[in-house]
Amino acid sequence: MATDVIHGSKAVAEAVKLCDVDVIAAYPITPQTRISESLAKFAATGAIRAEYIKVESEHSAMSACIGASATGARTFTATSSQGLAYMFELLFVASGMRLPIVMANANRALSAPLNIWNDQQDSVSARDCGWIQIYVETNQEALDSVIQAYRISENHEILIPSMVCLDGYVLTHTMEPVDIPEQDLIEKYLPPFKPALSLDPDSPITLGAFANPSTYMEFRYEQQKAIERSFKAIEAAGKEYGKLTGREYGLLEEYNLDDAEIVLITMGSLAGTVKETLASLNDRRIGLLRVRAFRPFPKDDVRRLLKDVDKVAVIEKDISVGLGEGALFSEIKSSLYGLDSQPSMAGFIAGLGGRDVTPEDIAGVVKKVEKGFEGTGWVGLK
Amino acid sequence: MKVAVDVPSYVKCRQSCRASMSAVRCWRFKRNVKDVSEEELFAPGHRGCAGCGCTVAMRLALKASGKNTIATHATGCMEVVSSPYPETAWRIPWIHVAFENSAAVASGVEAALKALGKKDKVNVIAFGGDGGTVDIGFQALSGAMERGHDLTYICYDNEAYMNTGVQRSGSTPFGAATTTSPVGAVSLGNDRPKKDLPAIVAAHGVGYVATASVAFPLDYYEKVKRAIAHKGPSYIHVHSSCPPGWGIPSEKSIEILRLAVDTGMWVLYEIVDGKGRITYKPATKHPVEEYLKVQKRFRHLDDETIAKIQESIDKRWSELFED
Ligand SMILES: Cc1ncc(C[n+]2csc(CCOP(=O)(O)OP(=O)(O)O)c2C)c(N)n1
Ligand code: SF4
Ligand SMILES: [Mg+2]
């Protein structure tokens, strides 16, 4: 195992290299671009053997991944913000066809106004597309999660595409020490891709047929059942990975929860800031629940972990305009629905369009909820 | 309506044959109907309308490319009539993803075949209707052609968005009435000329570009063969009738398609490595009115407009067929 100090983008590219991907199709967009550039460099130097399609758009990137995956290739793409929005209709096709495509999304705000900085509105808005969504906290986790994503998605019991979401700039453009596992270790962990079905002249199949009202619903139902099975697969993949590398992952990360009365909840790199803040507050009554898997959403685990807590405060970088709260807050509330004694709940919108969320902001949130704040609030609003 | 094709005089077709349209023997290509594969890879029983020219375009393309073919398809009539789950008309591996991306999906299929070491054995065809090709799928097509993938794109052109109920496309001819270019007190129907997509594809430097017509099956069959044999991207634009969309009787479908060529409304040519040649020259040039008056979509056109259409055809005709 070699430790390198690298950007999150490079960490993702290293993971793709380790996974011996067959086809890559990607289109540049800040802050994702460095992922596609690193992969292009790998392809140019022969470090990877993948066919790299320099598509003319993200729409075609996902289309090409769908075509390639359906032909039996292990595929990868990466995008961000407008690019993800441009792919939107195809996200449903990829998951509806049950193709185990893996994509990295460098989380970035959506226009208008144009903004290239980090928030999580892009992938959060794609939550109902039928993809597994993993939000990572560190560059190391970005690398590890891409590798695990292939193992989870390609499992024939699952066959659901995966999106690994890493915060733009905060991770993509920030150097951190990252352990890069040995190739033979990953070969043990991730067997070569065996498609369940593929486009093959020796046994022709039709993919993407149209289904009328008498058959359509069952396809969606099957998807839901499959993504439910992925709870276990995500946990198993994280555990197994831990055995090989010493780094174990799950659906949720519990930090200082044993005696916690107040639990902060967030996704992605903001968890690092929260941990820093909690460490300096040094108060056993305050803990953090980091949501790693936003889809499938681990409702039952959330409920189990929060049922005896006094106060819950969600801090997130997205907003459902018109509802006035973030999607994570809505999910947490619905997970706790009907509990005998519900914790008091607060949801905070923070860091939209790359506005810094500082340890002082987090401490401010803690203070507010300690004083009994409930409902929704904004952090750092001018 | 100028065809931006370089047609050196020495390659102009002088055969004036009518044989190819009777599907017996095409002089230019020396192809006999007996050479055409009897294997039906586009199965009967699909939901295409009676007299649909487009289904014939599918069927002949697969006869030419054979069973070692993977096809991608844009949303549109041919996709819908051929794949009502759990049935399919496709006896080859086939995938439909969305409306605007048949070429991009085919790029992925081709790249996967390469990565898996199977490309030499398998042909890749991307199908799209005129809407899925000249309009919404134009960018994906341009990208795939420019990137040089080894695939054949076949646009079946029925000159409107038929699947959604005959709306105008960029490929709808001048004067045609559609549901979005209706005739009215201040409208003569579609007020723009047909986009010349084959010429635009040729401008990409694509090594094999051809126009074809379902009414000239041997000519089309041979062109698909050539397109597939060509290494790198190739493109065929095949004129295909739609009885309900054009307002023609089903049984006149092929006859009217043939009139399109005999009046010069549609010209059959191929461009091989930049060199264009006409593959069929009508024996006698029919007045365009013969083509227009038998179709409901053109029936409203007044003499003045018909004369205008005739004029533009004459101009192109003399460029293409007269030394
Ligand atoms: C993104 C998107 N926009 C619109 C549609 C609706 N739509 C489906 S098929 C079609 C028209 C197809 O026209 P064409 O490509 O000419 O094929 P045809 O039906 O004429 O064979 C339209 C507008 C769609 N499926 N997807
Ligand atoms: S509407 Fe036209 S194109 Fe569609 S199946 Fe019928 S004849 Fe063919
Ligand atoms: Mg059409």
XYZ file of C-alpha atoms and ligand atoms in Angstrom:
740
model
C 0.000 0.000 0.000
C 1.404 3.350 -1.033
C 0.439 6.625 0.607
C 0.302 9.624 -1.663
C -0.770 13.202 -1.016
C -3.344 13.827 -3.748
C -6.451 15.747 -4.713
C -9.844 14.072 -4.421
C -10.054 14.048 -8.225
C -6.845 12.085 -8.458
C -8.064 9.711 -5.765
C -11.137 8.940 -7.887
C -8.997 8.412 -10.989
C -6.688 6.077 -9.062
C -9.725 4.065 -7.995
C -10.945 3.791 -11.576
C -7.506 2.595 -12.574
C -7.524 -0.054 -9.852
C -10.940 -1.262 -11.022
C -9.643 -1.968 -14.528
C -12.555 -0.218 -16.197
C -13.316 -1.096 -19.867
C -15.009 2.083 -21.092
C -14.849 5.655 -19.825
C -16.982 8.423 -21.315
C -16.732 11.830 -19.732
C -17.103 15.515 -20.469
C -15.300 18.362 -18.701
C -17.033 20.509 -16.110
C -15.570 22.317 -13.144
C -14.866 20.996 -10.522
C -14.995 17.480 -11.974
C -12.639 18.132 -14.882
C -9.533 16.912 -13.148
C -11.023 13.445 -12.843
C -11.478 13.158 -16.607
C -8.080 14.756 -17.202
C -6.327 12.308 -14.900
C -8.070 9.418 -16.622
C -7.151 10.796 -20.055
C -3.553 10.913 -18.911
C -3.732 7.326 -17.678
C -5.189 6.297 -21.045
C -2.552 8.246 -22.973
C 0.302 6.643 -21.074
C -1.138 3.159 -21.245
C -1.594 3.051 -17.468
C -5.184 1.945 -18.099
C -6.444 -0.120 -21.008
C -9.922 1.448 -21.077
C -11.495 2.841 -24.235
C -11.886 6.522 -23.419
C -14.699 8.201 -25.373
C -14.264 11.959 -25.476
C -17.950 12.621 -25.838
C -19.420 15.935 -26.930
C -21.710 16.284 -23.890
C -22.719 14.753 -20.588
C -25.893 13.543 -22.229
C -23.765 11.487 -24.571
C -21.418 10.495 -21.729
C -24.241 8.741 -19.923
C -25.692 7.438 -23.201
C -22.351 5.923 -24.150
C -21.972 4.391 -20.677
C -25.418 2.852 -21.047
C -24.522 1.420 -24.468
C -21.171 0.140 -23.224
C -22.507 -1.312 -19.991
C -25.293 -3.059 -21.902
C -22.634 -4.570 -24.162
C -20.904 -6.063 -21.132
C -18.249 -3.476 -20.321
C -17.344 -2.056 -16.909
C -17.982 1.645 -17.347
C -17.209 4.898 -15.592
C -18.145 8.524 -15.954
C -17.815 11.617 -13.828
C -19.674 14.884 -13.838
C -20.951 17.770 -11.782
C -23.860 20.190 -11.484
C -25.062 21.282 -14.948
C -23.581 18.098 -16.368
C -25.580 15.932 -13.996
C -28.693 17.958 -14.729
C -28.062 17.494 -18.447
C -27.916 13.706 -17.897
C -31.122 13.677 -15.916
C -33.411 11.634 -18.196
C -30.651 9.078 -18.710
C -30.107 8.537 -15.003
C -33.539 6.921 -14.984
C -32.717 4.852 -18.055
C -29.454 3.556 -16.566
C -31.154 2.454 -13.358
C -34.308 1.254 -15.124
C -32.185 -0.983 -17.329
C -30.367 -2.159 -14.205
C -26.930 -1.304 -15.546
C -24.148 -1.189 -12.936
C -22.562 2.047 -14.132
C -20.434 3.923 -11.607
C -20.236 7.700 -11.694
C -18.389 10.226 -9.583
C -20.232 13.479 -9.025
C -18.189 16.454 -7.907
C -20.860 18.285 -5.950
C -21.441 21.802 -7.232
C -24.202 24.390 -7.120
C -26.665 24.716 -9.987
C -27.336 27.824 -12.088
C -28.796 30.476 -12.010
C -26.893 32.447 -10.971
C -23.945 30.552 -12.378
C -21.758 29.253 -9.611
C -18.957 26.714 -9.829
C -18.501 26.189 -6.096
C -19.619 23.468 -3.811
C -23.020 22.536 -2.528
C -24.958 19.293 -2.903
C -28.038 20.502 -4.738
C -27.052 18.663 -7.939
C -26.972 15.070 -6.711
C -29.591 15.603 -4.011
C -31.978 16.730 -6.761
C -31.268 13.427 -8.531
C -32.257 11.371 -5.510
C -35.305 9.760 -7.114
C -33.470 8.514 -10.214
C -32.964 5.035 -8.811
C -29.222 5.282 -8.229
C -27.284 4.372 -5.126
C -25.816 7.610 -3.767
C -22.781 7.585 -1.494
C -21.553 10.903 -0.030
C -17.916 10.841 1.052
C -16.096 12.837 3.683
C -12.471 12.518 2.583
C -10.344 11.854 -0.476
C -9.501 8.466 0.958
C -13.161 7.641 1.205
C -13.674 8.829 -2.366
C -11.134 6.313 -3.622
C -12.426 3.537 -1.409
C -16.052 4.223 -2.300
C -15.556 4.053 -6.069
C -14.027 0.596 -5.656
C -16.822 -0.535 -3.354
C -19.410 0.934 -5.717
C -18.456 -1.501 -8.476
C -18.699 -4.385 -6.098
C -22.123 -3.312 -4.895
C -23.581 -2.330 -8.271
C -22.328 -5.379 -10.168
C -23.760 -7.808 -7.616
C -26.400 -9.721 -9.581
C -28.803 -9.394 -6.671
C -28.541 -5.614 -6.978
C -27.686 -4.319 -10.482
C -28.249 -0.679 -9.598
C -25.887 2.078 -10.770
C -23.919 4.029 -8.182
C -23.062 7.670 -7.784
C -20.128 8.539 -5.553
C -20.575 12.147 -4.499
C -17.570 14.168 -3.387
C -17.690 17.842 -2.556
C -16.358 20.061 -5.318
C -13.145 21.921 -4.421
C -13.386 20.947 -0.745
C -12.333 17.466 -1.823
C -11.730 17.515 -5.574
C -9.120 20.276 -5.352
C -7.733 19.667 -1.888
C -4.673 17.545 -1.162
C -4.931 14.864 1.469
C -2.850 11.803 2.209
C -4.478 8.829 0.510
C -3.518 5.187 0.731
C -3.649 3.610 -2.698
C -4.241 -0.116 -2.338
C -2.151 -2.612 -4.288
C -3.657 -3.815 -7.553
C -3.689 -7.482 -6.535
C -5.587 -6.620 -3.368
C -8.330 -4.953 -5.403
C -8.359 -7.815 -7.888
C -9.200 -10.062 -4.980
C -11.901 -7.705 -3.786
C -13.465 -6.934 -7.144
C -13.863 -9.856 -9.552
C -14.002 -9.110 -13.299
C -17.378 -7.745 -14.442
C -19.845 -10.446 -15.403
C -22.949 -8.844 -16.885
C -26.277 -10.459 -16.062
C -27.434 -9.829 -19.644
C -25.648 -8.217 -22.523
C -26.049 -7.268 -26.160
C -24.538 -10.283 -27.846
C -25.303 -11.508 -31.376
C -25.053 -15.109 -30.150
C -28.053 -14.633 -27.874
C -29.970 -11.540 -28.965
C -31.950 -9.548 -26.411
C -34.068 -6.426 -26.667
C -33.265 -3.712 -24.135
C -35.278 -0.564 -23.620
C -38.597 -1.868 -24.867
C -41.674 0.151 -24.047
C -43.912 -1.080 -21.297
C -47.574 -0.233 -21.153
C -49.621 0.230 -17.961
C -50.035 -3.522 -17.575
C -46.299 -4.081 -17.034
C -44.576 -0.787 -16.134
C -45.233 -0.718 -12.397
C -43.562 -4.055 -11.784
C -40.308 -2.731 -13.232
C -40.273 0.075 -10.658
C -41.220 -2.345 -7.912
C -38.330 -4.648 -8.835
C -35.972 -1.666 -8.729
C -37.151 -0.766 -5.253
C -36.696 -4.360 -4.080
C -33.192 -4.460 -5.549
C -32.097 -1.197 -3.944
C -33.474 -2.487 -0.636
C -31.183 -5.487 -1.006
C -28.323 -3.055 -1.446
C -28.490 -2.019 2.241
C -26.862 -5.308 3.105
C -24.594 -5.242 0.067
C -23.278 -1.771 0.929
C -22.558 -2.851 4.485
C -20.965 -6.115 3.361
C -18.838 -4.362 0.753
C -17.684 -1.857 3.391
C -16.856 -4.579 5.901
C -15.013 -6.754 3.438
C -13.071 -3.723 2.275
C -12.163 -3.057 5.881
C -10.723 -6.532 6.237
C -8.403 -5.935 3.296
C -7.425 -2.335 3.950
C -8.237 -1.595 7.569
C -10.823 0.965 6.504
C -14.380 -0.133 7.118
C -17.485 1.656 5.836
C -21.231 1.468 6.392
C -24.470 3.233 5.532
C -24.048 5.737 8.335
C -21.123 6.884 10.416
C -21.689 7.312 14.141
C -19.452 9.787 15.884
C -19.676 10.339 19.600
C -23.235 9.010 19.692
C -23.061 6.807 22.798
C -24.199 9.435 25.298
C -25.367 12.052 22.851
C -28.434 14.155 23.645
C -27.951 16.468 20.705
C -27.153 14.874 17.351
C -25.948 16.854 14.380
C -26.591 15.226 11.019
C -24.904 15.983 7.723
C -23.443 14.486 4.524
C -20.077 14.763 2.809
C -17.027 16.759 3.783
C -18.942 19.012 6.156
C -18.772 16.099 8.591
C -15.057 16.856 8.946
C -15.826 20.398 10.088
C -18.462 19.095 12.478
C -16.021 16.584 13.977
C -13.461 19.377 14.458
C -16.036 21.522 16.178
C -17.241 18.718 18.419
C -13.676 17.861 19.349
C -13.063 21.423 20.468
C -16.412 21.640 22.288
C -15.424 18.393 23.988
C -18.943 17.647 25.172
C -20.117 14.020 25.427
C -23.706 15.157 25.031
C -23.162 16.237 21.420
C -22.632 13.725 18.633
C -22.653 13.444 14.848
C -24.488 11.116 12.525
C -22.987 11.236 9.065
C -25.242 9.954 6.313
C -23.015 8.124 3.855
C -25.763 6.355 1.897
C -28.441 8.880 0.952
C -29.918 6.321 -1.464
C -30.912 3.793 -0.360
C -31.829 5.867 2.680
C -31.224 3.857 5.884
C -34.475 4.872 7.572
C -34.519 2.026 10.072
C -30.982 2.637 11.261
C -31.617 6.355 11.568
C -34.700 5.664 13.654
C -32.862 3.205 15.864
C -29.978 5.594 16.457
C -32.088 8.697 17.098
C -35.058 7.358 19.013
C -33.704 8.224 22.455
C -32.065 11.493 21.538
C -33.360 14.894 22.748
C -32.514 17.087 19.826
C -31.609 16.587 16.227
C -30.057 19.248 13.987
C -29.548 18.594 10.285
C -27.056 20.788 8.436
C -27.110 20.405 4.667
C -26.049 22.065 1.440
C -29.272 21.877 -0.540
C -32.760 23.275 -0.393
C -36.084 22.199 -1.774
C -37.268 25.624 -2.837
C -40.944 25.887 -2.079
C -40.738 23.463 0.814
C -38.218 25.629 2.602
C -36.039 22.820 3.884
C -33.334 20.503 2.657
C -34.015 16.979 1.447
C -31.963 15.367 4.197
C -34.044 17.106 6.868
C -37.225 15.820 5.213
C -35.851 12.259 5.159
C -34.766 12.407 8.793
C -38.155 13.695 9.869
C -39.944 10.992 7.948
C -37.621 8.353 9.439
C -38.658 9.434 12.927
C -42.350 9.694 12.106
C -44.615 8.130 14.683
C -42.027 7.665 17.448
C -43.549 7.827 20.930
C -41.155 10.505 22.036
C -39.800 12.343 19.053
C -36.649 14.401 19.417
C -37.049 18.097 18.739
C -35.929 18.745 15.202
C -34.133 21.552 13.403
C -32.935 21.733 9.814
C -30.326 24.213 8.619
C -29.478 25.241 5.081
C -25.774 26.016 4.858
C -22.947 26.501 2.397
C -24.980 27.042 -0.759
C -22.882 28.037 -3.754
C -19.653 27.413 -1.869
C -20.188 29.736 1.077
C -17.817 28.611 3.809
C -19.269 26.708 6.718
C -16.905 27.292 9.616
C -16.502 25.581 12.999
C -18.006 28.782 14.466
C -21.096 28.267 12.308
C -21.421 24.716 13.611
C -20.946 25.870 17.203
C -23.646 28.464 16.529
C -26.040 25.744 15.377
C -25.323 23.743 18.528
C -26.002 26.790 20.686
C -29.247 27.514 18.874
C -30.663 24.023 19.292
C -29.480 23.857 22.901
C -31.667 26.906 23.486
C -34.606 25.025 22.008
C -34.638 26.133 18.362
C -36.914 23.977 16.203
C -37.909 24.147 12.550
C -35.770 25.446 9.713
C -32.973 27.969 9.666
C -30.191 29.294 7.477
C -26.535 29.384 8.367
C -24.308 32.256 7.253
C -27.084 34.129 5.437
C -26.256 37.815 4.864
C -32.357 23.068 -51.642
C -28.918 22.629 -53.190
C -27.221 19.307 -52.592
C -23.729 20.136 -51.557
C -22.302 17.114 -53.325
C -19.410 17.122 -55.651
C -20.544 15.056 -58.615
C -17.830 14.738 -61.225
C -19.402 14.189 -64.638
C -17.650 10.894 -65.229
C -19.428 9.222 -62.359
C -22.889 10.373 -63.280
C -25.186 7.489 -63.785
C -25.984 7.046 -67.464
C -27.885 3.862 -67.167
C -31.222 5.514 -66.636
C -32.289 2.151 -65.381
C -35.703 1.391 -64.081
C -34.662 -2.084 -63.087
C -33.531 -1.224 -59.580
C -36.942 0.074 -58.699
C -38.599 -3.074 -59.855
C -36.231 -4.775 -57.459
C -34.881 -7.187 -60.016
C -31.485 -6.012 -60.988
C -29.569 -2.851 -60.328
C -27.135 -2.053 -63.116
C -25.041 0.302 -61.191
C -24.327 -2.092 -58.379
C -24.741 -5.305 -60.370
C -26.786 -6.572 -57.506
C -29.497 -9.136 -58.144
C -32.530 -9.658 -55.977
C -31.382 -13.228 -55.480
C -28.317 -11.915 -53.679
C -30.475 -10.485 -50.925
C -30.511 -12.575 -47.779
C -33.748 -14.392 -47.094
C -33.143 -14.324 -43.371
C -35.677 -12.087 -41.649
C -33.954 -10.409 -38.713
C -36.690 -7.792 -38.364
C -39.580 -10.070 -37.639
C -43.083 -9.690 -39.000
C -45.850 -9.034 -36.507
C -44.611 -5.598 -35.444
C -47.164 -2.830 -35.004
C -46.220 -0.747 -38.047
C -49.106 0.639 -40.101
C -50.034 -1.034 -43.351
C -47.818 0.390 -46.063
C -45.235 1.808 -43.665
C -42.047 2.383 -45.652
C -39.941 2.752 -42.528
C -40.370 -0.846 -41.414
C -39.046 -1.894 -44.822
C -36.001 0.275 -44.166
C -35.358 -1.632 -40.930
C -35.917 -5.008 -42.520
C -33.623 -4.416 -45.492
C -30.885 -2.895 -43.346
C -30.727 -6.021 -41.217
C -30.764 -8.271 -44.270
C -27.703 -6.381 -45.464
C -25.814 -6.297 -42.190
C -26.650 -9.820 -41.054
C -27.090 -11.331 -37.648
C -23.740 -10.251 -36.261
C -25.106 -6.815 -35.670
C -25.942 -4.798 -32.572
C -28.439 -2.008 -33.198
C -29.250 1.058 -31.148
C -32.437 2.993 -31.696
C -33.805 6.448 -31.060
C -37.300 6.895 -29.685
C -39.771 7.167 -32.530
C -42.209 5.168 -34.589
C -39.877 2.299 -35.445
C -38.843 1.878 -31.829
C -42.410 1.889 -30.607
C -43.879 -0.432 -33.221
C -41.077 -2.976 -32.783
C -40.700 -3.345 -29.030
C -43.912 -3.541 -27.004
C -42.764 -5.464 -23.920
C -42.673 -8.476 -23.713
C -42.598 -8.775 -27.510
C -39.916 -7.723 -29.928
C -39.421 -7.661 -33.680
C -35.652 -7.642 -33.296
C -33.839 -10.908 -33.853
C -30.524 -9.218 -33.217
C -29.351 -7.554 -29.989
C -31.073 -4.185 -29.878
C -31.216 -1.312 -27.414
C -33.346 1.789 -27.206
C -32.324 4.423 -24.658
C -33.863 7.807 -25.491
C -34.857 10.095 -28.350
C -31.721 12.121 -28.973
C -28.876 9.721 -28.369
C -28.880 6.705 -30.674
C -25.466 7.729 -32.008
C -24.036 8.209 -28.524
C -25.356 4.860 -27.321
C -23.837 3.260 -30.413
C -20.522 4.966 -29.581
C -20.613 3.191 -26.237
C -21.504 -0.141 -27.811
C -18.645 0.207 -30.275
C -16.157 1.202 -27.580
C -17.246 -1.727 -25.413
C -16.824 -4.166 -28.301
C -13.331 -2.769 -28.850
C -12.437 -2.987 -25.179
C -13.696 -6.563 -25.036
C -11.867 -7.522 -28.242
C -15.042 -8.279 -30.213
C -15.296 -5.378 -32.647
C -14.007 -7.270 -35.682
C -16.883 -9.705 -35.451
C -19.789 -7.364 -34.842
C -21.393 -4.560 -36.884
C -22.894 -1.617 -35.047
C -25.891 0.204 -36.529
C -27.544 3.241 -34.973
C -31.083 3.889 -36.185
C -32.934 7.152 -35.814
C -35.935 8.853 -37.356
C -35.542 12.251 -38.988
C -36.474 14.036 -35.770
C -34.108 11.884 -33.739
C -31.362 12.600 -36.264
C -31.577 16.001 -37.898
C -33.069 17.819 -34.887
C -32.767 16.624 -31.307
C -30.144 13.945 -32.042
C -27.988 16.150 -34.238
C -25.349 16.861 -31.600
C -24.913 13.226 -30.631
C -24.732 12.255 -34.303
C -22.158 14.941 -35.041
C -20.066 13.846 -32.066
C -20.136 10.180 -33.036
C -19.290 10.929 -36.671
C -16.473 13.301 -35.742
C -14.949 10.871 -33.233
C -14.580 8.258 -35.926
C -16.377 5.329 -34.324
C -16.686 2.270 -36.512
C -20.458 2.329 -36.846
C -23.185 2.941 -39.404
C -25.892 5.477 -38.706
C -29.138 4.997 -40.615
C -31.688 7.792 -40.561
C -35.087 6.678 -41.808
C -36.620 9.886 -42.999
C -40.406 10.030 -43.042
C -40.203 13.807 -42.941
C -41.953 14.566 -39.650
C -42.352 13.467 -36.035
C -44.759 10.660 -36.805
C -44.728 8.902 -33.464
C -46.140 11.938 -31.703
C -48.712 12.678 -34.389
C -47.064 14.302 -37.427
C -45.335 17.410 -36.181
C -42.876 19.249 -38.369
C -39.176 18.361 -38.172
C -36.127 20.004 -39.732
C -36.487 17.365 -42.411
C -40.059 18.238 -43.371
C -40.142 19.469 -46.970
C -41.156 22.982 -47.926
C -44.897 23.384 -48.128
C -45.870 20.244 -46.231
C -48.748 20.545 -43.797
C -48.118 18.977 -40.409
C -49.857 19.459 -37.087
C -47.315 22.131 -36.126
C -47.092 23.623 -39.601
C -50.785 23.679 -40.383
C -52.283 25.468 -43.330
C -54.170 28.622 -42.473
C -55.087 32.047 -43.707
C -51.502 33.169 -43.256
C -49.710 29.831 -43.562
C -48.895 27.637 -46.535
C -47.664 24.836 -44.317
C -44.008 24.293 -43.511
C -42.253 27.492 -44.539
C -38.658 26.235 -44.504
C -36.764 23.976 -46.890
C -35.637 20.531 -45.810
C -32.371 20.454 -43.885
C -29.720 18.776 -46.013
C -28.371 16.428 -43.410
C -26.392 14.029 -45.639
C -24.367 17.010 -46.863
C -23.771 18.126 -43.288
C -22.611 14.645 -42.320
C -20.368 14.559 -45.390
C -18.828 17.818 -44.179
C -17.608 15.877 -41.130
C -15.290 13.994 -43.475
C -17.260 10.797 -43.031
C -15.894 8.213 -45.475
C -19.201 6.739 -46.614
C -22.367 8.829 -46.902
C -25.364 7.812 -48.993
C -28.939 8.707 -49.633
C -31.370 5.920 -50.422
C -35.039 5.200 -50.821
C -37.102 2.276 -49.674
C -38.587 2.222 -53.190
C -35.135 1.262 -54.516
C -34.397 -1.740 -52.354
C -31.345 -3.092 -54.145
C -29.718 0.311 -54.224
C -30.393 0.724 -50.494
C -29.309 -2.835 -49.688
C -26.023 -2.367 -51.472
C -25.422 0.948 -49.735
C -25.947 -0.608 -46.316
C -23.460 -3.328 -47.286
C -20.934 -0.699 -48.316
C -21.524 1.414 -45.248
C -20.954 -1.564 -42.991
C -17.854 -2.658 -44.871
C -16.447 0.840 -44.528
C -14.101 1.119 -41.534
C -15.045 4.089 -39.418
C -18.268 6.046 -39.350
C -20.749 5.797 -42.206
C -24.139 7.377 -42.756
C -27.227 6.488 -44.766
C -30.276 8.689 -45.116
C -33.150 6.606 -46.397
C -36.348 8.227 -47.631
C -39.214 6.242 -46.132
C -42.926 6.719 -46.548
C -45.561 7.124 -43.850
C -49.099 6.672 -45.217
C -50.973 8.345 -42.335
C -48.418 11.142 -41.947
C -48.269 11.943 -45.628
C -51.920 11.350 -46.305
C -51.464 8.641 -48.911
C -53.150 5.279 -49.449
C -51.163 2.397 -47.948
C -51.036 0.565 -51.234
C -49.488 3.587 -52.987
C -46.713 3.899 -50.439
C -43.845 2.593 -52.565
C -45.173 4.087 -55.759
C -45.199 7.553 -54.237
C -41.747 7.108 -52.731
C -40.560 6.221 -56.210
C -42.149 9.373 -57.564
C -40.054 11.360 -55.097
C -36.975 10.128 -56.952
C -38.478 10.340 -60.427
C -39.456 13.966 -59.894
C -36.108 14.888 -58.386
C -37.560 15.653 -54.952
C -35.193 13.025 -53.600
C -31.875 12.107 -55.221
C -30.031 8.837 -54.765
C -26.288 9.229 -54.412
C -23.311 8.090 -52.433
C -20.184 9.920 -51.356
C -17.195 7.651 -50.961
C -14.114 9.229 -49.436
C -15.322 12.635 -50.520
C -16.227 11.659 -54.080
C -19.906 11.802 -54.853
C -21.825 9.956 -57.516
C -25.437 9.581 -58.454
C -26.512 5.979 -58.154
C -29.772 6.285 -60.034
C -30.850 8.625 -62.778
C -34.556 8.664 -63.606
C -35.289 7.839 -67.251
C -37.659 10.755 -67.557
C -38.104 13.609 -65.215
C -41.643 13.782 -63.923
C -43.132 17.131 -62.931
C -43.108 17.561 -59.178
C -46.833 18.150 -59.228
C -47.283 14.409 -59.784
C -45.609 13.773 -56.463
C -47.316 16.581 -54.596
C -50.891 16.164 -55.755
C -51.210 12.569 -54.535
C -50.398 13.490 -50.941
C -52.750 15.162 -48.530
C -49.889 17.038 -46.864
C -49.252 18.960 -50.119
C -52.765 19.154 -51.485
C -53.295 22.751 -50.397
C -50.374 24.091 -52.435
C -51.306 26.640 -55.079
C -49.828 26.761 -58.586
C -47.431 29.495 -57.676
C -45.935 27.528 -54.803
C -45.732 24.372 -56.877
C -43.901 26.357 -59.549
C -41.479 27.576 -56.927
C -40.795 24.018 -55.791
C -40.391 22.908 -59.400
C -37.915 25.695 -59.984
C -35.676 24.660 -57.130
C -35.810 21.049 -58.303
C -34.934 22.064 -61.862
C -31.954 23.947 -60.635
C -30.638 20.985 -58.685
C -31.523 18.583 -61.479
C -29.424 20.463 -63.970
C -26.534 20.591 -61.532
C -26.688 16.885 -60.906
C -27.825 15.260 -64.106
C -26.952 17.516 -67.018
C -23.413 17.943 -68.230
C -36.400 14.370 -25.013
C -37.656 13.986 -25.690
N -38.414 14.926 -26.261
C -39.560 14.577 -26.885
C -39.952 13.283 -26.943
C -41.254 12.935 -27.614
N -41.053 12.244 -28.876
C -40.958 10.899 -28.958
S -40.750 10.310 -30.503
C -40.867 11.874 -31.132
C -40.830 12.121 -32.591
C -40.017 11.158 -33.355
O -39.845 11.643 -34.636
P -38.832 10.976 -35.625
O -37.482 10.924 -35.035
O -38.938 11.684 -36.926
O -39.330 9.473 -35.740
P -40.738 8.964 -36.303
O -41.659 8.837 -35.170
O -41.196 9.938 -37.323
O -40.441 7.643 -36.921
C -41.029 12.825 -30.119
C -41.167 14.269 -30.351
C -39.129 12.328 -26.314
N -39.418 11.021 -26.291
N -37.988 12.701 -25.715
S -47.203 6.292 -38.394
Fe -46.001 6.256 -40.254
S -43.912 5.785 -39.645
Fe -45.253 5.263 -37.930
S -45.662 3.078 -38.211
Fe -47.333 4.197 -39.205
S -46.662 4.423 -41.320
Fe -44.866 3.854 -40.136
Mg -39.962 11.058 -38.611
